Short mmCIF file of C-alpha atoms in Angstrom, two decimals:
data_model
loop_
_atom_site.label_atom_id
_atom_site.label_comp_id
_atom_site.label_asym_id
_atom_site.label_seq_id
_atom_site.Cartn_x
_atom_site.Cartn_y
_atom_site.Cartn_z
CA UNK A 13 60.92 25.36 -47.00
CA UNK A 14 60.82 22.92 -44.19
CA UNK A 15 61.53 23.34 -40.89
CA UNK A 16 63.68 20.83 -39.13
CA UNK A 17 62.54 20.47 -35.49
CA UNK A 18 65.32 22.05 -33.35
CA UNK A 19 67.83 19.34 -30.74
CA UNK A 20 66.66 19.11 -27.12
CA UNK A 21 69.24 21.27 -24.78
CA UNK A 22 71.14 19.67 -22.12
CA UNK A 23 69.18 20.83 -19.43
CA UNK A 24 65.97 19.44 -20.79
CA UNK A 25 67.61 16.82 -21.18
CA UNK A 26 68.66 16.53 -17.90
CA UNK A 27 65.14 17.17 -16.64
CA UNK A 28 64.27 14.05 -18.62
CA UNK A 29 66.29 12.20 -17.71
CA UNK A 30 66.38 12.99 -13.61
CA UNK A 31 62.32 12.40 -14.16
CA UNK A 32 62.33 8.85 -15.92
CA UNK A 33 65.12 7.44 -12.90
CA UNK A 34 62.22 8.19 -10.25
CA UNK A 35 60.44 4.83 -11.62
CA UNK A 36 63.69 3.26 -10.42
CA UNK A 37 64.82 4.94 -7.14
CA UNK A 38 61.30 4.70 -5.74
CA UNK A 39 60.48 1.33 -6.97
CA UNK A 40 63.09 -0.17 -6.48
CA UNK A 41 65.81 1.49 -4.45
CA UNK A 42 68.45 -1.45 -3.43
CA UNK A 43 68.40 -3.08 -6.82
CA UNK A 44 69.08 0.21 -8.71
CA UNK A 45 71.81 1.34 -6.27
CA UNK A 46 73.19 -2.03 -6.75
CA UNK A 47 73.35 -1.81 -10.56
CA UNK A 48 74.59 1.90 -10.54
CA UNK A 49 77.19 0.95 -8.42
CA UNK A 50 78.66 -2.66 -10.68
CA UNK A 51 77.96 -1.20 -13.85
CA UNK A 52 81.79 0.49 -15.23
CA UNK A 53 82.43 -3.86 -15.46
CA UNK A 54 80.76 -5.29 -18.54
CA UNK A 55 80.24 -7.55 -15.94
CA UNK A 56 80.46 -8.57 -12.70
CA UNK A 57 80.31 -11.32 -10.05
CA UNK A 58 78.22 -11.03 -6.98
CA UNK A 59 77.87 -13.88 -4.96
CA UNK A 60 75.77 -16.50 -7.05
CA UNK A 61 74.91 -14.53 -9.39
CA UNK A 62 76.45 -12.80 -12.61
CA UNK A 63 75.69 -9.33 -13.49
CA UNK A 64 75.82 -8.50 -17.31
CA UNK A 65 76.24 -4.67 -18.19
CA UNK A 66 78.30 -4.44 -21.44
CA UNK A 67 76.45 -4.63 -24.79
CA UNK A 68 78.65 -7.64 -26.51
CA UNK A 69 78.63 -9.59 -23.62
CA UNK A 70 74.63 -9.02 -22.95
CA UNK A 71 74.40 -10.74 -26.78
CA UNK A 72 76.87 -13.66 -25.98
CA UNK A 73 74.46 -14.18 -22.62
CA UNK A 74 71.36 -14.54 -25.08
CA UNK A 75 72.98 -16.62 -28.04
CA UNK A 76 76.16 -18.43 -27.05
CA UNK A 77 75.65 -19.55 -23.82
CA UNK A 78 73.29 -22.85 -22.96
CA UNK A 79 70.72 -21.29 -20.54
CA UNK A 80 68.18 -22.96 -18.66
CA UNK A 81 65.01 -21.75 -19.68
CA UNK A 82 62.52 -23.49 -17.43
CA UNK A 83 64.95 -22.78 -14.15
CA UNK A 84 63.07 -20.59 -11.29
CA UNK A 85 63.64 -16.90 -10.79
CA UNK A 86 63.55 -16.68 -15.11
CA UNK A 87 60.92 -15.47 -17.82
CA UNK A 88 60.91 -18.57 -19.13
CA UNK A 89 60.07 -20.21 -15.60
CA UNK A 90 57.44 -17.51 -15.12
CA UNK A 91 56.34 -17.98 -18.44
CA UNK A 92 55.63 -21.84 -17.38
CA UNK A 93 53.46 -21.49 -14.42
CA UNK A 94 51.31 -18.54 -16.85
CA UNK A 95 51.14 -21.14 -19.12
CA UNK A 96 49.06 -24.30 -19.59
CA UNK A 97 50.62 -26.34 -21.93
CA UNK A 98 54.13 -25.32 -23.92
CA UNK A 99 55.80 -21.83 -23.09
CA UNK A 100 56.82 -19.24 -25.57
CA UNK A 101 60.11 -18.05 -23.97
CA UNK A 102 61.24 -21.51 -22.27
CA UNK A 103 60.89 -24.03 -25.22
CA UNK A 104 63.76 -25.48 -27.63
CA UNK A 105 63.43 -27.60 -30.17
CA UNK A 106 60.55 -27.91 -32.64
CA UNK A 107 58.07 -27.13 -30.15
CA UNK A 108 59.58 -23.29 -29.81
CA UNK A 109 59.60 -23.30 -33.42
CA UNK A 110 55.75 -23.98 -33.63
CA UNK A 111 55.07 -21.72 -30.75
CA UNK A 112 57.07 -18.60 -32.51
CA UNK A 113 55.74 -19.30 -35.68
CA UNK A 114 51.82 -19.35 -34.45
CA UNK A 115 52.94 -15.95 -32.38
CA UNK A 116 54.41 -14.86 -35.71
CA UNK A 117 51.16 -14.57 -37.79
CA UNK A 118 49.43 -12.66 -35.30
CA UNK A 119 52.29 -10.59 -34.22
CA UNK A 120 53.56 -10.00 -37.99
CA UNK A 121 52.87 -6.95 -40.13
CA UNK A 122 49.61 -8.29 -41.48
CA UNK A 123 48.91 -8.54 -37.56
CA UNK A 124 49.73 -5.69 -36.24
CA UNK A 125 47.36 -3.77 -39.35
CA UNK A 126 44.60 -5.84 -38.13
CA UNK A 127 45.44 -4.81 -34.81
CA UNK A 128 45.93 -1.15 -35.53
CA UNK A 129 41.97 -0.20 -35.56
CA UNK A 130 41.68 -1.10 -32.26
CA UNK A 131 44.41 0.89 -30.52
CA UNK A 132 43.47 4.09 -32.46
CA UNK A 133 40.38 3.92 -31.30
CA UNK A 134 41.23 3.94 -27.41
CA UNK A 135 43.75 6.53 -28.47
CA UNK A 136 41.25 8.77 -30.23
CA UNK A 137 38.67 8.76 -27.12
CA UNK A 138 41.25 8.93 -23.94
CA UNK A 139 43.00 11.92 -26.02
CA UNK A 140 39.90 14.36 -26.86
CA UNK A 141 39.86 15.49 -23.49
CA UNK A 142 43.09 17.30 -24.16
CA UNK A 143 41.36 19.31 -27.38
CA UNK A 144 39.51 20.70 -24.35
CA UNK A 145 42.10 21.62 -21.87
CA UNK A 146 41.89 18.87 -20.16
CA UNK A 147 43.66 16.42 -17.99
CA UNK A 148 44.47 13.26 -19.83
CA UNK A 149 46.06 10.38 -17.74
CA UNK A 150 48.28 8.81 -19.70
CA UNK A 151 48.99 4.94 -17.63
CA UNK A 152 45.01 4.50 -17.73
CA UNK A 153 44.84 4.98 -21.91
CA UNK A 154 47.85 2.74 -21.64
CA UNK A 155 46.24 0.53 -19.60
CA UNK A 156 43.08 0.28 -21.96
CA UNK A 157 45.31 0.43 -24.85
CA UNK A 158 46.93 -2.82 -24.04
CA UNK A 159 44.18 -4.10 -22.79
CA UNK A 160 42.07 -3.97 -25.99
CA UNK A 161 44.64 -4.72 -28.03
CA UNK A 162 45.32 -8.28 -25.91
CA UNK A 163 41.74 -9.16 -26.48
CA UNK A 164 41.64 -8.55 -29.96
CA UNK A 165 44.81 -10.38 -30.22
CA UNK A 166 43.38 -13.58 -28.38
CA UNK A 167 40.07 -13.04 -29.49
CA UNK A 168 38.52 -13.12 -26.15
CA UNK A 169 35.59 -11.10 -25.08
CA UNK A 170 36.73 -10.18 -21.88
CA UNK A 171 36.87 -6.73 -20.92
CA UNK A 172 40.21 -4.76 -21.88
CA UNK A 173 40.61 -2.87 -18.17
CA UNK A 174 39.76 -6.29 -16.77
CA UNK A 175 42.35 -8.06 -18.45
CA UNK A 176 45.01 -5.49 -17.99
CA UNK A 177 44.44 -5.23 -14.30
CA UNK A 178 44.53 -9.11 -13.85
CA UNK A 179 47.97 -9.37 -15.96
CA UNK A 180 49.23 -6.42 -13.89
CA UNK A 181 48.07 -8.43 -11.05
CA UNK A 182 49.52 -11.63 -12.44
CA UNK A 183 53.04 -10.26 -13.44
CA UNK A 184 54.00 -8.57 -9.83
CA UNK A 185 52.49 -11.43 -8.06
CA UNK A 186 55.04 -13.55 -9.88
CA UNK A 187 57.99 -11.39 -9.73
CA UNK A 188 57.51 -11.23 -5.69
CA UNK A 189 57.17 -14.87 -5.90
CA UNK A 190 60.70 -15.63 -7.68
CA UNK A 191 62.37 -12.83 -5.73
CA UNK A 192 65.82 -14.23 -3.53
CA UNK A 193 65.25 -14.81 -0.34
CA UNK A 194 62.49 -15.60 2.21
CA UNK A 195 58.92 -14.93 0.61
CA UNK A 196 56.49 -13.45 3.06
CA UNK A 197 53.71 -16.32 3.66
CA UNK A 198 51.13 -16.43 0.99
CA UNK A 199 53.34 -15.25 -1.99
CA UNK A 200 52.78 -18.94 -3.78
CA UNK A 201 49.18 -18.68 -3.10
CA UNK A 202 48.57 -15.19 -4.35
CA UNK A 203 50.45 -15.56 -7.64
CA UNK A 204 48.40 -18.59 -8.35
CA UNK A 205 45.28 -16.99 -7.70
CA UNK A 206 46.24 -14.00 -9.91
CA UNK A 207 47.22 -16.28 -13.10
CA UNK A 208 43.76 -18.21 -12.21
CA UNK A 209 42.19 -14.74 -12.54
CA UNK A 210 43.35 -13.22 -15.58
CA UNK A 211 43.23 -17.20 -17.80
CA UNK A 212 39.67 -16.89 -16.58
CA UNK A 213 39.05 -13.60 -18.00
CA UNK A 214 40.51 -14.84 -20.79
CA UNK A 215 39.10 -18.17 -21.73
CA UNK A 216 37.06 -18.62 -24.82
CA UNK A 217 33.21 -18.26 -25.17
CA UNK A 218 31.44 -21.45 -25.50
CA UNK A 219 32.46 -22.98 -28.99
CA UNK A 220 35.53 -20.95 -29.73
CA UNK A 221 39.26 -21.17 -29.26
CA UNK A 222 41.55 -18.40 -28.54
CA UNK A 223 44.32 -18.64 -32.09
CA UNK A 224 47.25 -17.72 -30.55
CA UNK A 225 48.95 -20.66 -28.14
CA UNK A 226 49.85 -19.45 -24.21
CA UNK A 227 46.98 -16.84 -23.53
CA UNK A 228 47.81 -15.85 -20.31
CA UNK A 229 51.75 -15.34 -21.39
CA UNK A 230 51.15 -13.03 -23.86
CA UNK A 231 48.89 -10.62 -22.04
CA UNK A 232 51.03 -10.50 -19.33
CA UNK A 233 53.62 -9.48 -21.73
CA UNK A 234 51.81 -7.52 -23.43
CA UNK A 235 50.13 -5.47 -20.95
CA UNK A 236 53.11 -4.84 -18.85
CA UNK A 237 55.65 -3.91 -21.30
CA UNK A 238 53.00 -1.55 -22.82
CA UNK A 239 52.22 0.22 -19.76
CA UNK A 240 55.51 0.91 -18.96
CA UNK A 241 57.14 1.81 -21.98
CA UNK A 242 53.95 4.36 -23.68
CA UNK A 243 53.88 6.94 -20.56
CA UNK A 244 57.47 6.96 -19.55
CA UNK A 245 58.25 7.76 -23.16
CA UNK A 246 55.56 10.67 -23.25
CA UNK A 247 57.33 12.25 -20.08
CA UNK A 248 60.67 11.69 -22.13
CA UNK A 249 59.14 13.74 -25.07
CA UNK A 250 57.18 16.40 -22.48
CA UNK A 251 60.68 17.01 -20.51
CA UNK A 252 63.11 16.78 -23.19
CA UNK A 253 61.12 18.63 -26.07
CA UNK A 254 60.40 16.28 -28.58
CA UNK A 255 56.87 16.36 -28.98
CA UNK A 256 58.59 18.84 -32.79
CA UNK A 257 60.24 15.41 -33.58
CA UNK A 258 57.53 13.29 -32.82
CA UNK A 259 55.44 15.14 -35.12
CA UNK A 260 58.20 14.54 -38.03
CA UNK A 261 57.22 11.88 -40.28
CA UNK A 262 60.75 11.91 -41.37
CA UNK A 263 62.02 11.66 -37.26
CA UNK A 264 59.33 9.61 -35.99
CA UNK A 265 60.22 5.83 -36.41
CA UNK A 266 64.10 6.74 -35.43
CA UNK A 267 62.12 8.48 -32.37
CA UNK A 268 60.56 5.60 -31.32
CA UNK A 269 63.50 3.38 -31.70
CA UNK A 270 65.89 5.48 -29.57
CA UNK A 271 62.64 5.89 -26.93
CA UNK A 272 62.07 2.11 -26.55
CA UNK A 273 66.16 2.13 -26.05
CA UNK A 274 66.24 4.78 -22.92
CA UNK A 275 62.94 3.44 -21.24
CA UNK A 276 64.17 0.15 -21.94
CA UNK A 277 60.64 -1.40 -21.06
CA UNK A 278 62.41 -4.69 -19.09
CA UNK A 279 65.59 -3.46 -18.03
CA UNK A 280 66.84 -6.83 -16.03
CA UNK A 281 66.41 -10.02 -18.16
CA UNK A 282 67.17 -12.87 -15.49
CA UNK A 283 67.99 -16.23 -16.81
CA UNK A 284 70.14 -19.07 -15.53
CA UNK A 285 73.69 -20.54 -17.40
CA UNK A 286 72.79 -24.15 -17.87
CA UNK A 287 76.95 -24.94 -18.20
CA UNK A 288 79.95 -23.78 -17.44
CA UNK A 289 80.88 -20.71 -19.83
CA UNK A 290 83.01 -17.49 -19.67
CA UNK A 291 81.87 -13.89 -20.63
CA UNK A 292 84.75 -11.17 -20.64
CA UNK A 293 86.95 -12.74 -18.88
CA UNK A 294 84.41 -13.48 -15.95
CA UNK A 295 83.68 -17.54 -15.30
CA UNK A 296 80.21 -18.51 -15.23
CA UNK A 297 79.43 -21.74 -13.79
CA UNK A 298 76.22 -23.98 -14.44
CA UNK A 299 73.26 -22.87 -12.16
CA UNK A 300 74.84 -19.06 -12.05
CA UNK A 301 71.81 -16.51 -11.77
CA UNK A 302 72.67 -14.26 -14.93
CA UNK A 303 71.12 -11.03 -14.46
CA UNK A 304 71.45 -8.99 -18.07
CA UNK A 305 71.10 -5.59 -17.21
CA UNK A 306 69.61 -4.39 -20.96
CA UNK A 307 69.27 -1.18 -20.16
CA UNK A 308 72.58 -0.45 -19.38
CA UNK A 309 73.81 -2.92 -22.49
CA UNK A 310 72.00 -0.16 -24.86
CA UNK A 311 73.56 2.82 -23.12
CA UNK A 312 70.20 4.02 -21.58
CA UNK A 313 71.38 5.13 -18.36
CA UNK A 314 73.96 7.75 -20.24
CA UNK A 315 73.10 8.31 -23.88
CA UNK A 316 69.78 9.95 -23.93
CA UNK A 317 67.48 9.67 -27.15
CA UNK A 318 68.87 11.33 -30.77
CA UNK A 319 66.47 10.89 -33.51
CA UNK A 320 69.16 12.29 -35.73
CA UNK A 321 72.11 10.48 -34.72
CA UNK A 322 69.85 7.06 -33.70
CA UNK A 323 71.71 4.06 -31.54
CA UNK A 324 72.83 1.09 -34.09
CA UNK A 325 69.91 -0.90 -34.77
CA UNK A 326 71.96 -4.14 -33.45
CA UNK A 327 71.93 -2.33 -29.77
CA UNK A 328 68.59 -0.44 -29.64
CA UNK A 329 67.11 -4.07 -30.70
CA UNK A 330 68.60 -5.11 -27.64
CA UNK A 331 66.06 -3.93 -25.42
CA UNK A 332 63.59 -7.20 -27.11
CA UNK A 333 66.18 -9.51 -26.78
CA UNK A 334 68.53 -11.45 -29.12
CA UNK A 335 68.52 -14.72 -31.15
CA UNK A 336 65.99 -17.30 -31.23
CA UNK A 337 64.23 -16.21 -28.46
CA UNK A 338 64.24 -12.16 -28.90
CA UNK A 339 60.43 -10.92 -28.09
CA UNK A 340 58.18 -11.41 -30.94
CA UNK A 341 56.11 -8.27 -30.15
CA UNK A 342 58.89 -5.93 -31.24
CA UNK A 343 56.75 -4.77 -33.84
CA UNK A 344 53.62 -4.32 -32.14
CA UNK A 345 55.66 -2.44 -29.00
CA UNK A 346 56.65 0.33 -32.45
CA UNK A 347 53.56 0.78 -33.93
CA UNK A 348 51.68 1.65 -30.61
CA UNK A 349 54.49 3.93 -29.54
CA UNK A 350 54.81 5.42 -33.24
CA UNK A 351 50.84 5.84 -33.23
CA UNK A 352 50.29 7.02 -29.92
CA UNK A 353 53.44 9.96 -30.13
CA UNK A 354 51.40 10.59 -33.56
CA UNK A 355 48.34 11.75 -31.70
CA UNK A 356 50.09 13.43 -28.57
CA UNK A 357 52.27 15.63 -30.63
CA UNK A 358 49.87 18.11 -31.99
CA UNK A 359 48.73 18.58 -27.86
CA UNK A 360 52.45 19.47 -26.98
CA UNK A 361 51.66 18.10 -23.91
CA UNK A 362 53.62 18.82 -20.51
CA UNK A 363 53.55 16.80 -17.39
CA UNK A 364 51.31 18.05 -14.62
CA UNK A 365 51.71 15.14 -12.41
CA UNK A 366 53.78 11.82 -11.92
CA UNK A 367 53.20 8.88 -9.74
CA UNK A 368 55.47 5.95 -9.64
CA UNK A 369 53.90 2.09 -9.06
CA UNK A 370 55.71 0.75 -6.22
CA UNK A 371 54.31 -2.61 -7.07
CA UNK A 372 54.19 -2.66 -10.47
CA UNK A 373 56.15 -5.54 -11.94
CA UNK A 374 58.51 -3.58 -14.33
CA UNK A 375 59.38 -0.04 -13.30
CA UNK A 376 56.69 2.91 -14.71
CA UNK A 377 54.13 5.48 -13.41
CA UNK A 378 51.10 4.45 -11.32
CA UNK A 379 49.62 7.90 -12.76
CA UNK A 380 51.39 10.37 -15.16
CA UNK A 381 49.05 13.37 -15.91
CA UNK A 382 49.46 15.29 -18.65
CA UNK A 383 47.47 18.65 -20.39
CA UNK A 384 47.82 20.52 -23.63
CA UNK A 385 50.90 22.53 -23.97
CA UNK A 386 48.94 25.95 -24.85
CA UNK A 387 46.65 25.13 -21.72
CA UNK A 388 50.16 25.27 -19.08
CA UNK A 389 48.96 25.19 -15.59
CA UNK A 390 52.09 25.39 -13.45
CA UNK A 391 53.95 21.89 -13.82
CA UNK A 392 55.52 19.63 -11.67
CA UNK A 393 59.24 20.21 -11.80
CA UNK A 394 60.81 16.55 -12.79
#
């Protein structure tokens, strides 16, 4: 007979949930007080800018309405100063088909298989600790994870904790640099420096060529999202009891789904309307700062993860985007989460400790230490 892992409770739920909003109160206090407060309006005018809440009206943002890709204070215009020639997330035309395509055969199932090796590996060494009883931290095997997995990707021979430190580096340098208002002196400088870091990590030995186009854009994607999204979701499964439905086969890649949809990796998407449009109701005027608020479009902030009863797949795939320029790595973001839940579930592990990155580009843990659940030492209460 099989057993059918049991449903969370309410309170562990809770507990969950009151853990994961620490990576937003602490990081970023104003901002997510700001949100909290606009976000019964599918959206909402404040000031300049236009903030985006509901789910339909998140889509429109992305598909229907002309944005301008390359405008500062965006990914895309990020994306352009990472980037040497072209831009993944900026481009129109046949160029952005060329550039997705190229990203497509390395980011593709035959991709990700190659990749696959490589991120079981870091997850097999960082994990055998816990066999022991011991303390596993689970943002430096993300760290590593990501980071090995960029240079196989890119086919550089840099070193993985290198490379993920310099597009940690790279990414908050840039978000402080596109922040509103007054920049403290030496923001420009620093992000510069911090792109010039990680493309020189890197670039190509003597003789080759990295395949994939835009380098430094995809392992500062790559990285980031990654070590954000693979602890926070652990925590989720620690807090809430999952760790019975993580070990489902039959649960697992519904798991994952509805865990990519609360942590919500990059919860503001900020873009720029490029004409005059309208979205429920609200006028938006060329040059508007959109801010799409994606995790509130999926229902993160109040529907907390079913496995059973999963989110549609049209709003979990929310948190990647939509249309033509949705993120490519989708795929790659499920297979290390599916792989990686995989080999914590047998552990059970609990949380012993949590640290959140105050200066992290996209809200996570600076440190989230976890230990067997048979080897229970007195955890932190979330």
């Amino acid at each position: 007979m099989t057993t059918v892992p049991a449903a969370p409770t309410a309170s562990a739920l809770r507990a969950a949930r009151r853990r994961d909003r620490r990576v937003y109160t602490r990081s970023h206090p104003l901002l997510f007080a700001l949100l909290a407060a606009t976000r019964r309006r599918a959206v909402a005018r404040v000031g300049g800018a236009v903030l985006v809440h509901g789910t339909g009206p998140f889509r429109q943002a992305l598909t229907r309405i002309p944005l301008d890709r390359a405008a500062a204070g965006t990914t895309g215009g990020a994306a352009r100063e990472l980037s040497t020639g072209g831009a993944l997330f900026d481009q129109e035309g046949t160029g952005h088909r060329a550039s997705r395509r190229a990203v497509a055969d390395d980011l593709g199932a035959a991709g990700v298989e190659r990749l696959r090796p490589v991120w079981q590996d870091v997850l097999n060494r960082r994990l055998a600790p816990l066999r022991a009883g011991r303390e596993v931290d689970l943002v430096a095997l993300a760290r590593e994870l990501a980071g090995a997995t960029v240079c196989a990707l890119l086919d550089t021979r840099g070193d993985p904790a290198a490379v993920a430190a310099a597009a940690a580096a790279a990414a908050a340098a840039a978000v402080r640099d596109h922040l509103p208002g007054p920049r403290p002196p030496g923001t420009a400088r620093a992000a510069a420096a911090a792109t010039a870091r990680l493309e020189a990590l890197l670039a190509p030995a003597a003789g080759e060529a990295t395949r994939p186009a835009m380098p430094a854009v995809l392992a500062v994607a790559a990285v980031n999202t990654t070590v954000a999204a693979l602890p926070r979701a652990a925590a989720w499964c620690a807090d809430a009891g999952l760790w019975e439905q993580a070990a489902d086969d039959r649960l697992r890649s519904a798991l994952v789904s509805e865990l990519l949809r609360v942590t919500a990796p990059s919860p503001l998407l900020p873009r720029v309307a490029a004409a005059d449009a309208e979205l429920d109701g609200c006028p938006v005027r060329a040059g508007d700062r959109l801010i799409l608020v994606a995790r509130h479009a999926v229902r993160a902030h109040d529907e907390p993860p079913d496995a059973r009863h999963p989110a549609p797949p049209a709003v979990a795939q929310l948190v990647f985007g939509a249309g033509t320029h949705a993120c490519p790595g989708a795929r790659l973001a499920r297979a290390q989460l599916d792989d990686t839940l995989a080999a914590l579930a047998p552990h059970r592990p609990v949380v012993l400790r949590a640290r959140v990155d105050r200066s992290a580009a996209l809200p996570g843990w600076r440190s989230l230490t976890v230990r067997a659940g048979d080897a229970r030492r007195h955890p932190e209460t979330p």
